[in-house]
């Protein structure tokens, strides 16, 4: 599971790079078209917004994998070792439940909007919405991995 | 009952050190389950809608611009220029750290990025010249906080997104307050350095100023493009961010040649992760604040604040106190989403414009970045200098005092913000 978690994360990192770069290029092209060619692009804003949503949810999985999501450490830091471990396990379990909500209801929602199409691109709406369950399942995988680490003990898991 | 579950759940999750984004999501789900009528599907729907915005696109784009500029050798040039300008003062390096942070604030929209970009060069330099390590970190931490006040500014983008205030006007409004804060911090740094006998090794030379200015000219062009473009009504904040990314790519890859194609992958990846951290908090916080609004929490808070006082002067003071306390404990974007809807509801009783309110809110949260335990600037600077949070926070106190004075000025002297802001969009 450790290896799967790592491999999925690498995949996520590459897609973040692609989405980040293309998002910047698309918005810059939009400005260029308006001023240099005097023509407004009808699709750029919508694509850039979809990319932002994808970047947010996939980026959140990488941040979660790295343990980079900030928390409030004030009290936690003063706990003894076993108290911290108990906190961690509790947080992992609750997080697993939240990720499950993202997967189950995210899928339902994407299914719910599958017939709608976006105004500019005429793209079916399940494509942008699909990122919520995908991101939920990746974080579910990472959380399972962290939980096993915390239970088996020894190495430090991410927060 | 629903409101209690929401709030108590959030506090409990904060105590056990759950990531802030998840704490807000989990307590929102718990509240929905207790309430019983709302379908859980609304959770994912709100999470999605909370991030689907053209305004918020500026968040990752300014992040990319900042990362590229830093990797492109721009910090070095800006620091050299600042050194020629103020390096000859007593405590010259401390002044250089603050002035460089001001210039860099014109490129990056985040205080932590600002503190890292300048601090990695100047904190070691200050230590080498005999400055106390914890003082060096405190100087850099306070300088970094300017990063969110001088435009571009990610918290201002979020404020505009939440309230509908023009992001361009917010940016323009932050400029003079940011410069005011920078100058006052420099004065404090110089006074302390003089008392402690930190001397300067360099002397003022107009020739040196001109030489380093020419070297930094292209780097200083970035803030001019961003600000000039927005102030001149040429493009929106989001578009200016994309143009800034292209400009940074051009400088870093073609002009200064510090960044190759291979370097682009880690730069864009890490910029994306940093912005996703902020955006994911916005995402789950929108679920949280939606339920809070259903339970009429903002209205209740507004009611109780108005019950304390009706005078705009005292209300503003009260708002400042609430924000300072919140900024101390909660991460900036979370504090914005939780509190701004409530504070914005007070606007009719305040006698100021939404833009000035935005600058006040962001200044408060910037000060919150300098107070433990959630003081991101303290954490970042302390980790560069190798000092504990406690040591740096003691040395940051004089800077906090002057910042509070600046905050009162920004709160009660409207023209500081509105003079430039009113020029935008006319």
Coordinates of C-alpha atoms in Angstrom, one line a residue:
Chain A
X1 CA 0.0 0.0 0.0
X2 CA 2.9 2.3 0.8
X3 CA 4.2 1.9 -2.8
X4 CA 0.8 2.4 -4.3
X5 CA 0.3 5.6 -2.3
X6 CA 3.7 6.9 -3.5
X7 CA 3.0 6.0 -7.1
X8 CA -0.4 7.7 -7.2
X9 CA 1.2 10.7 -5.7
X10 CA 3.8 10.9 -8.4
X11 CA 1.1 10.8 -11.0
X12 CA -0.8 13.6 -9.2
X13 CA 2.4 15.7 -9.2
X14 CA 2.9 15.4 -12.9
X15 CA -0.7 16.4 -13.6
X16 CA -0.4 19.4 -11.3
X17 CA 2.5 20.7 -13.3
X18 CA 0.6 20.3 -16.6
X19 CA -2.5 22.0 -15.2
X20 CA -0.6 24.8 -13.6
X21 CA 1.3 25.7 -16.7
X22 CA -1.6 25.4 -19.1
X23 CA -3.8 27.6 -16.8
X24 CA -1.2 30.4 -16.9
X25 CA -0.8 30.1 -20.6
X26 CA -4.6 30.1 -21.3
X27 CA -5.3 33.2 -19.3
X28 CA -2.3 35.0 -20.9
X29 CA -3.5 34.0 -24.3
X30 CA -6.9 35.4 -23.4
X31 CA -5.3 38.8 -22.7
X32 CA -3.2 38.6 -25.9
X33 CA -6.3 37.8 -28.1
X34 CA -8.2 40.7 -26.6
X35 CA -5.5 43.3 -27.0
X36 CA -3.3 42.2 -29.9
X37 CA -5.9 40.5 -32.1
X38 CA -8.9 42.4 -30.9
X39 CA -11.0 39.2 -30.6
X40 CA -12.3 37.7 -27.3
X41 CA -11.9 34.0 -26.7
X42 CA -15.2 32.4 -25.7
X43 CA -13.8 29.4 -24.1
X44 CA -10.7 30.5 -22.1
X45 CA -12.4 31.5 -18.9
X46 CA -14.3 28.3 -18.6
X47 CA -11.3 26.1 -19.3
X48 CA -9.2 28.0 -16.8
X49 CA -11.9 27.7 -14.1
X50 CA -12.2 23.9 -14.6
X51 CA -8.4 23.7 -14.4
X52 CA -8.5 25.6 -11.2
X53 CA -11.0 23.2 -9.7
X54 CA -8.9 20.2 -10.8
X55 CA -5.7 21.8 -9.5
X56 CA -7.3 22.5 -6.1
X57 CA -8.6 19.0 -5.5
X58 CA -5.6 17.1 -6.9
X59 CA -3.2 19.5 -5.3
X60 CA -4.9 18.9 -2.0
X61 CA -4.0 15.2 -2.3
X62 CA -0.3 16.0 -2.8
X63 CA -0.4 18.4 0.2
X64 CA -2.1 15.7 2.3
X65 CA 0.5 13.1 1.2
X66 CA 3.3 15.5 2.2
X67 CA 1.5 16.3 5.5
X68 CA 1.6 20.0 4.4
X69 CA -2.0 21.0 5.4
X70 CA -1.6 23.3 8.3
X71 CA -3.3 22.5 11.6
X72 CA -3.4 24.2 15.0
X73 CA -0.5 22.6 16.9
X74 CA -0.7 24.7 20.1
X75 CA -2.0 22.1 22.4
X76 CA -1.1 19.0 20.5
X77 CA 2.6 19.8 20.8
X78 CA 2.4 19.6 24.6
X79 CA 0.9 16.1 24.6
X80 CA 2.9 13.1 25.6
X81 CA 3.8 10.6 22.9
X82 CA 0.9 8.2 23.3
X83 CA -1.6 11.1 23.6
X84 CA -0.4 12.4 20.2
X85 CA -0.7 9.0 18.7
X86 CA -4.3 8.7 19.9
X87 CA -5.1 12.1 18.4
X88 CA -3.6 11.1 15.1
X89 CA -5.5 7.8 15.0
X90 CA -8.8 9.7 15.8
X91 CA -8.1 12.3 13.1
X92 CA -7.3 9.7 10.5
X93 CA -10.5 7.8 11.2
X94 CA -12.6 11.0 11.0
X95 CA -10.7 12.0 7.8
X96 CA -11.4 8.6 6.3
X97 CA -15.1 9.2 6.9
X98 CA -14.9 12.6 5.3
X99 CA -13.0 11.3 2.2
X100 CA -15.7 8.6 2.0
X101 CA -18.3 11.3 1.8
X102 CA -16.3 13.0 -1.0
X103 CA -16.2 9.7 -2.9
X104 CA -19.8 8.5 -2.5
X105 CA -21.6 11.8 -2.7
X106 CA -19.2 13.2 -5.2
X107 CA -19.9 10.3 -7.5
X108 CA -23.6 10.8 -7.0
X109 CA -23.3 14.5 -7.8
X110 CA -21.3 13.9 -10.9
X111 CA -23.9 11.3 -12.0
X112 CA -26.7 13.9 -11.1
X113 CA -25.2 16.5 -13.5
X114 CA -24.0 14.1 -16.2
X115 CA -26.6 15.3 -18.7
X116 CA -25.9 19.0 -18.2
X117 CA -23.3 20.7 -20.5
X118 CA -21.1 23.7 -19.9
X119 CA -22.2 26.9 -21.6
X120 CA -19.1 27.7 -23.6
X121 CA -17.4 24.4 -24.3
X122 CA -20.4 22.2 -24.4
X123 CA -18.5 19.8 -22.2
X124 CA -20.5 17.4 -20.1
X125 CA -20.5 18.6 -16.5
X126 CA -19.4 15.3 -15.0
X127 CA -15.9 16.0 -16.2
X128 CA -15.2 19.0 -14.0
X129 CA -17.3 17.5 -11.1
X130 CA -15.6 14.2 -11.3
X131 CA -12.5 15.5 -9.6
X132 CA -14.2 15.5 -6.2
X133 CA -14.6 11.7 -5.9
X134 CA -11.2 11.1 -7.6
X135 CA -9.5 13.4 -5.1
X136 CA -11.5 11.8 -2.2
X137 CA -10.4 8.3 -3.2
X138 CA -6.7 9.3 -3.5
X139 CA -6.8 10.9 0.0
X140 CA -8.6 7.9 1.3
X141 CA -5.7 5.7 0.1
X142 CA -3.1 8.0 1.7
X143 CA -5.1 8.2 5.0
X144 CA -5.3 4.4 5.1
X145 CA -1.6 4.2 4.6
X146 CA -1.0 6.8 7.4
X147 CA -3.4 5.0 9.7
X148 CA -1.5 1.7 9.3
X149 CA 1.8 3.4 10.0
X150 CA 0.4 5.1 13.1
X151 CA -1.1 1.8 14.4
X152 CA 1.9 -0.4 13.6
X153 CA 4.0 2.4 15.3
X154 CA 7.6 3.2 14.8
X155 CA 7.7 5.6 11.9
X156 CA 6.0 9.0 12.1
X157 CA 3.0 9.4 9.9
X158 CA 1.9 12.7 8.5
X159 CA -0.6 14.8 10.4
Chain B
X1 CA -28.2 22.0 18.2
X2 CA -26.8 22.1 14.6
X3 CA -24.8 25.3 15.3
X4 CA -23.4 23.8 18.5
X5 CA -22.2 20.7 16.8
X6 CA -20.6 22.8 14.1
X7 CA -18.7 25.1 16.4
X8 CA -17.8 22.6 19.2
X9 CA -16.8 20.0 16.5
X10 CA -14.5 22.6 14.9
X11 CA -12.8 23.5 18.2
X12 CA -12.3 19.9 19.2
X13 CA -10.8 19.1 15.8
X14 CA -8.5 22.1 16.1
X15 CA -7.4 20.8 19.5
X16 CA -6.4 17.4 18.2
X17 CA -4.4 19.0 15.4
X18 CA -6.6 18.0 12.5
X19 CA -5.6 19.8 9.3
X20 CA -7.7 23.0 9.2
X21 CA -9.4 22.2 5.9
X22 CA -10.5 18.7 7.1
X23 CA -11.6 20.1 10.5
X24 CA -14.0 22.4 8.8
X25 CA -15.2 19.7 6.4
X26 CA -15.7 17.1 9.1
X27 CA -17.6 19.4 11.5
X28 CA -19.8 20.6 8.6
X29 CA -20.7 17.0 7.8
X30 CA -21.4 16.3 11.4
X31 CA -23.7 19.3 11.6
X32 CA -25.6 18.2 8.5
X33 CA -26.1 14.7 10.0
X34 CA -27.4 16.2 13.2
X35 CA -29.7 18.6 11.4
X36 CA -31.1 15.7 9.4
X37 CA -32.9 17.5 6.5
X38 CA -30.1 18.4 4.2
X39 CA -28.7 15.9 1.7
X40 CA -25.0 15.1 2.1
X41 CA -24.7 15.8 -1.6
X42 CA -24.8 19.5 -0.8
X43 CA -21.4 19.1 0.9
X44 CA -19.6 18.2 -2.4
X45 CA -21.7 20.7 -4.3
X46 CA -20.6 23.5 -2.0
X47 CA -17.0 22.3 -2.0
X48 CA -17.0 22.5 -5.8
X49 CA -18.8 25.8 -6.0
X50 CA -16.4 27.3 -3.4
X51 CA -13.5 27.0 -5.8
X52 CA -15.1 27.4 -9.2
X53 CA -14.3 31.1 -9.7
X54 CA -12.3 33.2 -12.2
X55 CA -11.3 35.6 -9.4
X56 CA -9.7 32.8 -7.4
X57 CA -7.6 31.8 -10.4
X58 CA -5.4 34.6 -9.4
X59 CA -4.3 32.7 -6.3
X60 CA -2.3 30.0 -8.1
X61 CA -1.2 32.4 -10.8
X62 CA 0.4 34.9 -8.4
X63 CA 1.9 31.9 -6.6
X64 CA 3.6 30.7 -9.8
X65 CA 4.8 34.3 -10.6
X66 CA 6.4 34.5 -7.1
X67 CA 8.1 31.1 -7.3
X68 CA 9.4 31.8 -10.8
X69 CA 10.7 35.2 -9.9
X70 CA 12.5 33.9 -6.9
X71 CA 14.1 31.0 -8.8
X72 CA 15.0 33.3 -11.6
X73 CA 17.6 35.3 -9.6
X74 CA 15.3 38.2 -9.0
X75 CA 15.5 38.2 -5.2
X76 CA 19.3 38.6 -5.4
X77 CA 19.0 41.7 -7.6
X78 CA 16.3 43.3 -5.5
X79 CA 18.3 42.7 -2.4
X80 CA 21.4 44.3 -4.0
X81 CA 19.4 47.4 -4.9
X82 CA 17.9 47.6 -1.4
X83 CA 21.4 47.3 0.0
X84 CA 22.6 50.3 -2.0
X85 CA 19.5 52.3 -0.9
X86 CA 19.5 51.7 2.8
X87 CA 22.5 49.4 3.6
X88 CA 24.5 52.3 4.9
X89 CA 22.1 53.0 7.8
X90 CA 22.9 51.7 11.3
X91 CA 21.6 48.2 11.3
X92 CA 21.8 48.4 7.6
X93 CA 21.1 44.8 6.9
X94 CA 17.9 44.8 9.0
X95 CA 16.7 47.8 7.0
X96 CA 17.7 46.0 3.8
X97 CA 15.6 42.9 4.8
X98 CA 12.5 45.1 5.3
X99 CA 13.0 47.2 2.1
X100 CA 13.7 44.1 0.0
X101 CA 10.5 42.5 1.5
X102 CA 8.6 45.5 0.3
X103 CA 9.8 45.2 -3.2
X104 CA 9.3 41.5 -3.2
X105 CA 5.7 42.0 -1.9
X106 CA 5.0 43.8 -5.2
X107 CA 5.7 40.5 -6.9
X108 CA 4.4 37.8 -4.5
X109 CA 1.0 37.6 -2.9
X110 CA 1.9 35.7 0.2
X111 CA 3.7 36.7 3.3
X112 CA 5.4 33.3 3.8
X113 CA 6.8 33.4 0.3
X114 CA 8.1 36.9 0.9
X115 CA 9.8 35.9 4.1
X116 CA 11.4 32.8 2.5
X117 CA 12.6 34.6 -0.7
X118 CA 14.4 37.4 1.2
X119 CA 15.1 35.6 4.5
X120 CA 17.1 32.8 3.0
X121 CA 19.7 35.4 1.8
X122 CA 19.5 38.0 4.5
X123 CA 19.1 36.1 7.8
X124 CA 22.4 34.2 7.3
X125 CA 24.0 37.5 6.2
X126 CA 22.8 39.3 9.3
X127 CA 24.0 36.5 11.6
X128 CA 27.4 36.6 9.9
X129 CA 27.7 40.4 10.5
X130 CA 27.1 39.8 14.2
X131 CA 23.4 40.4 14.6
X132 CA 21.6 38.3 17.2
X133 CA 20.1 35.3 15.4
X134 CA 16.6 35.7 17.0
X135 CA 16.6 39.5 16.1
X136 CA 17.5 38.7 12.5
X137 CA 14.5 36.3 12.3
X138 CA 12.2 38.8 14.0
X139 CA 13.1 41.5 11.5
X140 CA 12.5 39.2 8.6
X141 CA 9.2 37.9 10.0
X142 CA 7.8 41.4 10.4
X143 CA 9.1 42.4 6.9
X144 CA 7.5 39.4 5.4
X145 CA 4.0 40.4 6.7
X146 CA 4.1 43.3 4.2
X147 CA 3.8 40.6 1.5
X148 CA 0.0 40.5 1.9
X149 CA -0.6 44.3 2.2
X150 CA 1.4 45.5 -0.8
X151 CA -0.4 44.1 -3.9
X152 CA -0.7 41.5 -5.2
X153 CA -2.2 39.9 -2.2
X154 CA -3.8 36.5 -1.9
X155 CA -5.9 37.4 1.2
X156 CA -7.2 40.4 -0.7
X157 CA -8.2 38.2 -3.6
X158 CA -10.2 36.0 -1.2
X159 CA -11.7 39.1 0.5
X160 CA -12.9 40.4 -2.9
X161 CA -14.2 36.9 -3.8
X162 CA -16.2 36.8 -0.6
X163 CA -17.7 40.3 -0.6
X164 CA -17.8 41.3 -4.3
X165 CA -15.4 44.2 -3.6
X166 CA -13.2 45.0 -6.6
X167 CA -9.9 43.2 -6.3
X168 CA -8.2 46.0 -8.3
X169 CA -9.4 48.6 -5.9
X170 CA -8.3 46.5 -2.9
X171 CA -4.9 46.2 -4.5
X172 CA -4.6 49.9 -5.0
X173 CA -5.9 50.5 -1.5
X174 CA -3.1 48.4 0.0
X175 CA -0.3 50.2 -1.6
X176 CA 0.1 53.2 0.6
X177 CA -0.6 51.3 3.9
X178 CA 2.0 48.8 2.8
X179 CA 4.6 51.4 2.2
X180 CA 3.7 53.1 5.5
X181 CA 4.2 49.9 7.3
X182 CA 7.5 49.2 5.6
X183 CA 8.9 52.6 6.5
X184 CA 7.8 52.4 10.1
X185 CA 9.3 48.9 10.5
X186 CA 12.5 50.1 9.0
X187 CA 12.6 53.0 11.6
X188 CA 12.1 50.5 14.4
X189 CA 14.8 48.2 13.1
X190 CA 17.3 51.1 12.8
X191 CA 16.6 52.4 16.2
X192 CA 17.0 49.0 17.9
X193 CA 20.2 48.3 15.9
X194 CA 21.7 51.7 16.8
X195 CA 21.1 50.9 20.5
X196 CA 22.6 47.5 20.2
X197 CA 25.6 48.8 18.3
X198 CA 25.1 46.9 15.0
X199 CA 27.1 48.9 12.6
X200 CA 27.0 49.0 8.9
X201 CA 29.9 48.0 6.6
X202 CA 28.9 49.9 3.5
X203 CA 28.6 53.6 2.8
X204 CA 26.1 55.4 0.7
X205 CA 27.0 55.9 -2.9
X206 CA 24.8 57.3 -5.6
X207 CA 26.8 55.5 -8.2
X208 CA 26.1 52.1 -6.5
X209 CA 22.4 53.0 -6.3
X210 CA 22.3 53.7 -10.0
X211 CA 24.3 50.6 -10.9
X212 CA 22.2 48.2 -8.8
X213 CA 19.0 49.9 -9.9
X214 CA 19.9 49.2 -13.6
X215 CA 20.6 45.6 -12.7
X216 CA 17.2 45.2 -10.9
X217 CA 15.3 47.3 -13.4
X218 CA 13.7 44.3 -15.2
X219 CA 12.9 42.6 -11.9
X220 CA 11.2 45.8 -10.6
X221 CA 9.2 45.8 -13.9
X222 CA 7.0 43.0 -12.5
X223 CA 5.2 45.1 -9.9
X224 CA 4.8 47.9 -12.4
X225 CA 3.1 45.5 -14.9
X226 CA 0.9 44.1 -12.2
X227 CA -0.1 47.4 -10.6
X228 CA 0.0 49.6 -13.7
X229 CA -2.1 47.1 -15.6
X230 CA -4.8 46.9 -12.9
X231 CA -4.8 50.6 -12.0
X232 CA -4.9 51.5 -15.6
X233 CA -7.9 49.3 -16.2
X234 CA -6.0 47.3 -18.8
X235 CA -6.7 43.9 -17.2
X236 CA -8.3 42.2 -14.3
X237 CA -6.3 41.0 -11.3
X238 CA -6.5 37.4 -12.6
X239 CA -5.3 38.4 -16.0
X240 CA -2.5 40.5 -14.5
X241 CA -1.4 37.4 -12.6
X242 CA -1.2 35.4 -15.8
X243 CA 0.8 38.2 -17.6
X244 CA 3.1 38.3 -14.6
X245 CA 3.7 34.5 -14.9
X246 CA 4.6 35.0 -18.6
X247 CA 6.9 37.9 -17.7
X248 CA 8.6 35.9 -15.0
X249 CA 9.1 33.0 -17.3
X250 CA 10.7 35.3 -19.9
X251 CA 13.0 36.9 -17.3
X252 CA 14.0 33.6 -15.6
X253 CA 14.5 31.6 -18.7
X254 CA 15.5 34.0 -21.5
X255 CA 17.0 37.1 -19.9
X256 CA 18.7 35.9 -16.6
X257 CA 18.9 32.3 -17.8
X258 CA 18.7 30.9 -14.2
X259 CA 15.8 28.5 -15.0
X260 CA 15.9 25.8 -17.6
X261 CA 13.0 23.6 -18.9
X262 CA 13.9 20.9 -16.3
X263 CA 13.4 23.3 -13.4
X264 CA 9.9 24.1 -14.5
X265 CA 8.4 20.9 -13.2
X266 CA 9.3 21.3 -9.5
X267 CA 8.5 25.0 -9.6
X268 CA 5.0 24.7 -11.1
X269 CA 4.3 21.5 -9.0
X270 CA 5.2 23.2 -5.7
X271 CA 3.5 26.4 -6.6
X272 CA 0.4 24.3 -7.4
X273 CA 0.6 22.4 -4.1
X274 CA 1.0 25.6 -2.0
X275 CA -2.0 27.2 -3.7
X276 CA -4.0 24.0 -3.4
X277 CA -3.5 24.1 0.4
X278 CA -5.2 27.6 0.4
X279 CA -7.8 26.6 -2.1
X280 CA -8.8 23.4 -0.3
X281 CA -9.3 25.4 2.9
X282 CA -11.5 27.7 0.9
X283 CA -13.4 24.7 -0.5
X284 CA -14.3 23.1 2.8
X285 CA -14.7 26.4 4.5
X286 CA -17.5 27.3 2.0
X287 CA -19.4 24.3 3.3
X288 CA -18.8 25.3 6.8
X289 CA -19.8 29.0 6.4
X290 CA -22.9 27.9 4.3
X291 CA -24.2 25.9 7.3
X292 CA -23.2 28.7 9.7
X293 CA -25.3 31.1 7.5
X294 CA -28.2 28.7 7.5
X295 CA -28.1 28.7 11.3
X296 CA -27.9 32.5 11.2
X297 CA -24.6 32.6 13.1
X298 CA -23.4 35.7 11.3
X299 CA -26.6 37.6 12.1
X300 CA -26.4 36.5 15.7
X301 CA -22.8 37.7 16.0
X302 CA -23.6 41.0 14.3
X303 CA -26.6 41.4 16.6
X304 CA -24.4 40.9 19.7
X305 CA -21.7 43.2 18.4
X306 CA -24.2 45.9 17.7
X307 CA -25.7 45.3 21.1
X308 CA -22.3 46.3 22.6
X309 CA -21.9 49.6 20.7
X310 CA -23.5 51.5 17.8
X311 CA -20.6 53.9 17.3
X312 CA -18.6 53.3 14.1
X313 CA -15.3 54.2 15.9
X314 CA -15.8 51.6 18.6
X315 CA -17.2 49.0 16.2
X316 CA -14.0 49.3 14.1
X317 CA -11.9 48.8 17.3
X318 CA -14.0 45.8 18.2
X319 CA -13.6 44.3 14.7
X320 CA -9.8 44.8 15.0
X321 CA -9.7 43.0 18.3
X322 CA -11.8 40.1 17.0
X323 CA -9.6 39.8 13.9
X324 CA -6.3 40.0 15.9
X325 CA -7.4 37.2 18.2
X326 CA -8.7 35.1 15.3
X327 CA -5.5 35.8 13.2
X328 CA -3.5 34.6 16.2
X329 CA -5.1 31.1 16.3
X330 CA -6.4 30.4 12.8
X331 CA -4.7 30.2 9.4
X332 CA -5.3 33.3 7.3
X333 CA -7.6 32.0 4.6
X334 CA -9.7 30.1 7.1
X335 CA -10.1 33.2 9.2
X336 CA -11.2 35.2 6.2
X337 CA -13.9 32.7 5.2
X338 CA -15.2 32.3 8.7
X339 CA -15.2 36.0 9.7
X340 CA -15.6 38.1 6.6
X341 CA -19.3 37.3 6.0
X342 CA -20.0 38.5 9.5
X343 CA -17.8 41.6 9.4
X344 CA -19.1 42.6 6.0
X345 CA -22.7 42.5 7.4
X346 CA -21.6 45.2 9.8
X347 CA -20.6 47.5 6.9
X348 CA -23.7 49.8 7.0
X349 CA -22.9 50.8 10.6
X350 CA -19.2 51.5 10.0
X351 CA -19.2 54.6 7.8
X352 CA -16.4 53.3 5.6
X353 CA -16.3 51.6 2.2
X354 CA -15.9 47.8 1.6
X355 CA -12.5 48.4 0.1
X356 CA -11.1 50.1 3.2
X357 CA -12.7 47.4 5.4
X358 CA -10.8 44.8 3.2
X359 CA -7.5 46.5 3.8
X360 CA -8.2 46.7 7.5
X361 CA -9.1 43.0 7.6
X362 CA -5.9 42.0 5.7
X363 CA -3.7 44.2 7.9
X364 CA -5.1 42.5 11.0
X365 CA -4.4 39.1 9.6
X366 CA -0.9 40.1 8.5
X367 CA -0.3 41.1 12.2
X368 CA -1.7 37.7 13.1
X369 CA 1.1 36.1 11.1
X370 CA 3.6 37.5 13.6
X371 CA 1.9 36.1 16.8
X372 CA 2.4 32.6 18.0
X373 CA 1.1 29.9 17.8
X374 CA -0.2 30.2 14.2
X375 CA 2.3 32.9 13.1
X376 CA 3.4 31.7 9.7
X377 CA 6.0 34.4 9.3
X378 CA 7.5 33.6 12.7
X379 CA 7.6 29.9 11.9
X380 CA 9.2 30.4 8.5
X381 CA 11.8 32.9 9.7
X382 CA 12.6 30.9 12.8
X383 CA 13.2 27.8 10.8
X384 CA 15.7 29.7 8.5
X385 CA 17.6 31.2 11.5
X386 CA 17.3 28.0 13.6
X387 CA 15.6 29.8 16.5
X388 CA 12.6 28.6 18.5
X389 CA 9.2 30.2 18.0
X390 CA 9.4 31.6 21.6
X391 CA 12.7 33.3 21.1
X392 CA 11.7 35.0 17.8
X393 CA 8.3 36.1 19.2
X394 CA 9.9 37.9 22.1
X395 CA 12.1 39.9 19.7
X396 CA 9.2 40.6 17.4
X397 CA 7.4 42.6 20.1
X398 CA 8.7 46.1 19.3
X399 CA 7.7 45.5 15.6
X400 CA 4.2 44.4 16.7
X401 CA 3.8 47.6 18.7
X402 CA 4.5 49.8 15.7
X403 CA 2.3 47.6 13.5
X404 CA -0.6 48.2 15.9
X405 CA -0.1 51.9 15.6
X406 CA -0.1 51.6 11.8
X407 CA -3.2 49.5 12.0
X408 CA -5.0 52.3 14.0
X409 CA -3.9 54.8 11.3
X410 CA -5.2 52.6 8.5
X411 CA -8.4 52.1 10.4
X412 CA -9.2 55.7 11.2
X413 CA -7.5 57.7 8.4
X414 CA -9.5 56.7 5.3
X415 CA -7.5 58.6 2.6
X416 CA -4.5 56.3 3.2
X417 CA -6.5 53.6 1.5
X418 CA -9.1 55.3 -0.5
X419 CA -7.0 58.0 -2.3
X420 CA -5.5 55.5 -4.6
X421 CA -8.4 53.0 -4.6
X422 CA -10.8 55.7 -5.8
X423 CA -8.6 56.2 -8.9
X424 CA -9.2 52.7 -10.1
X425 CA -12.2 52.1 -12.3
X426 CA -12.9 55.8 -12.9

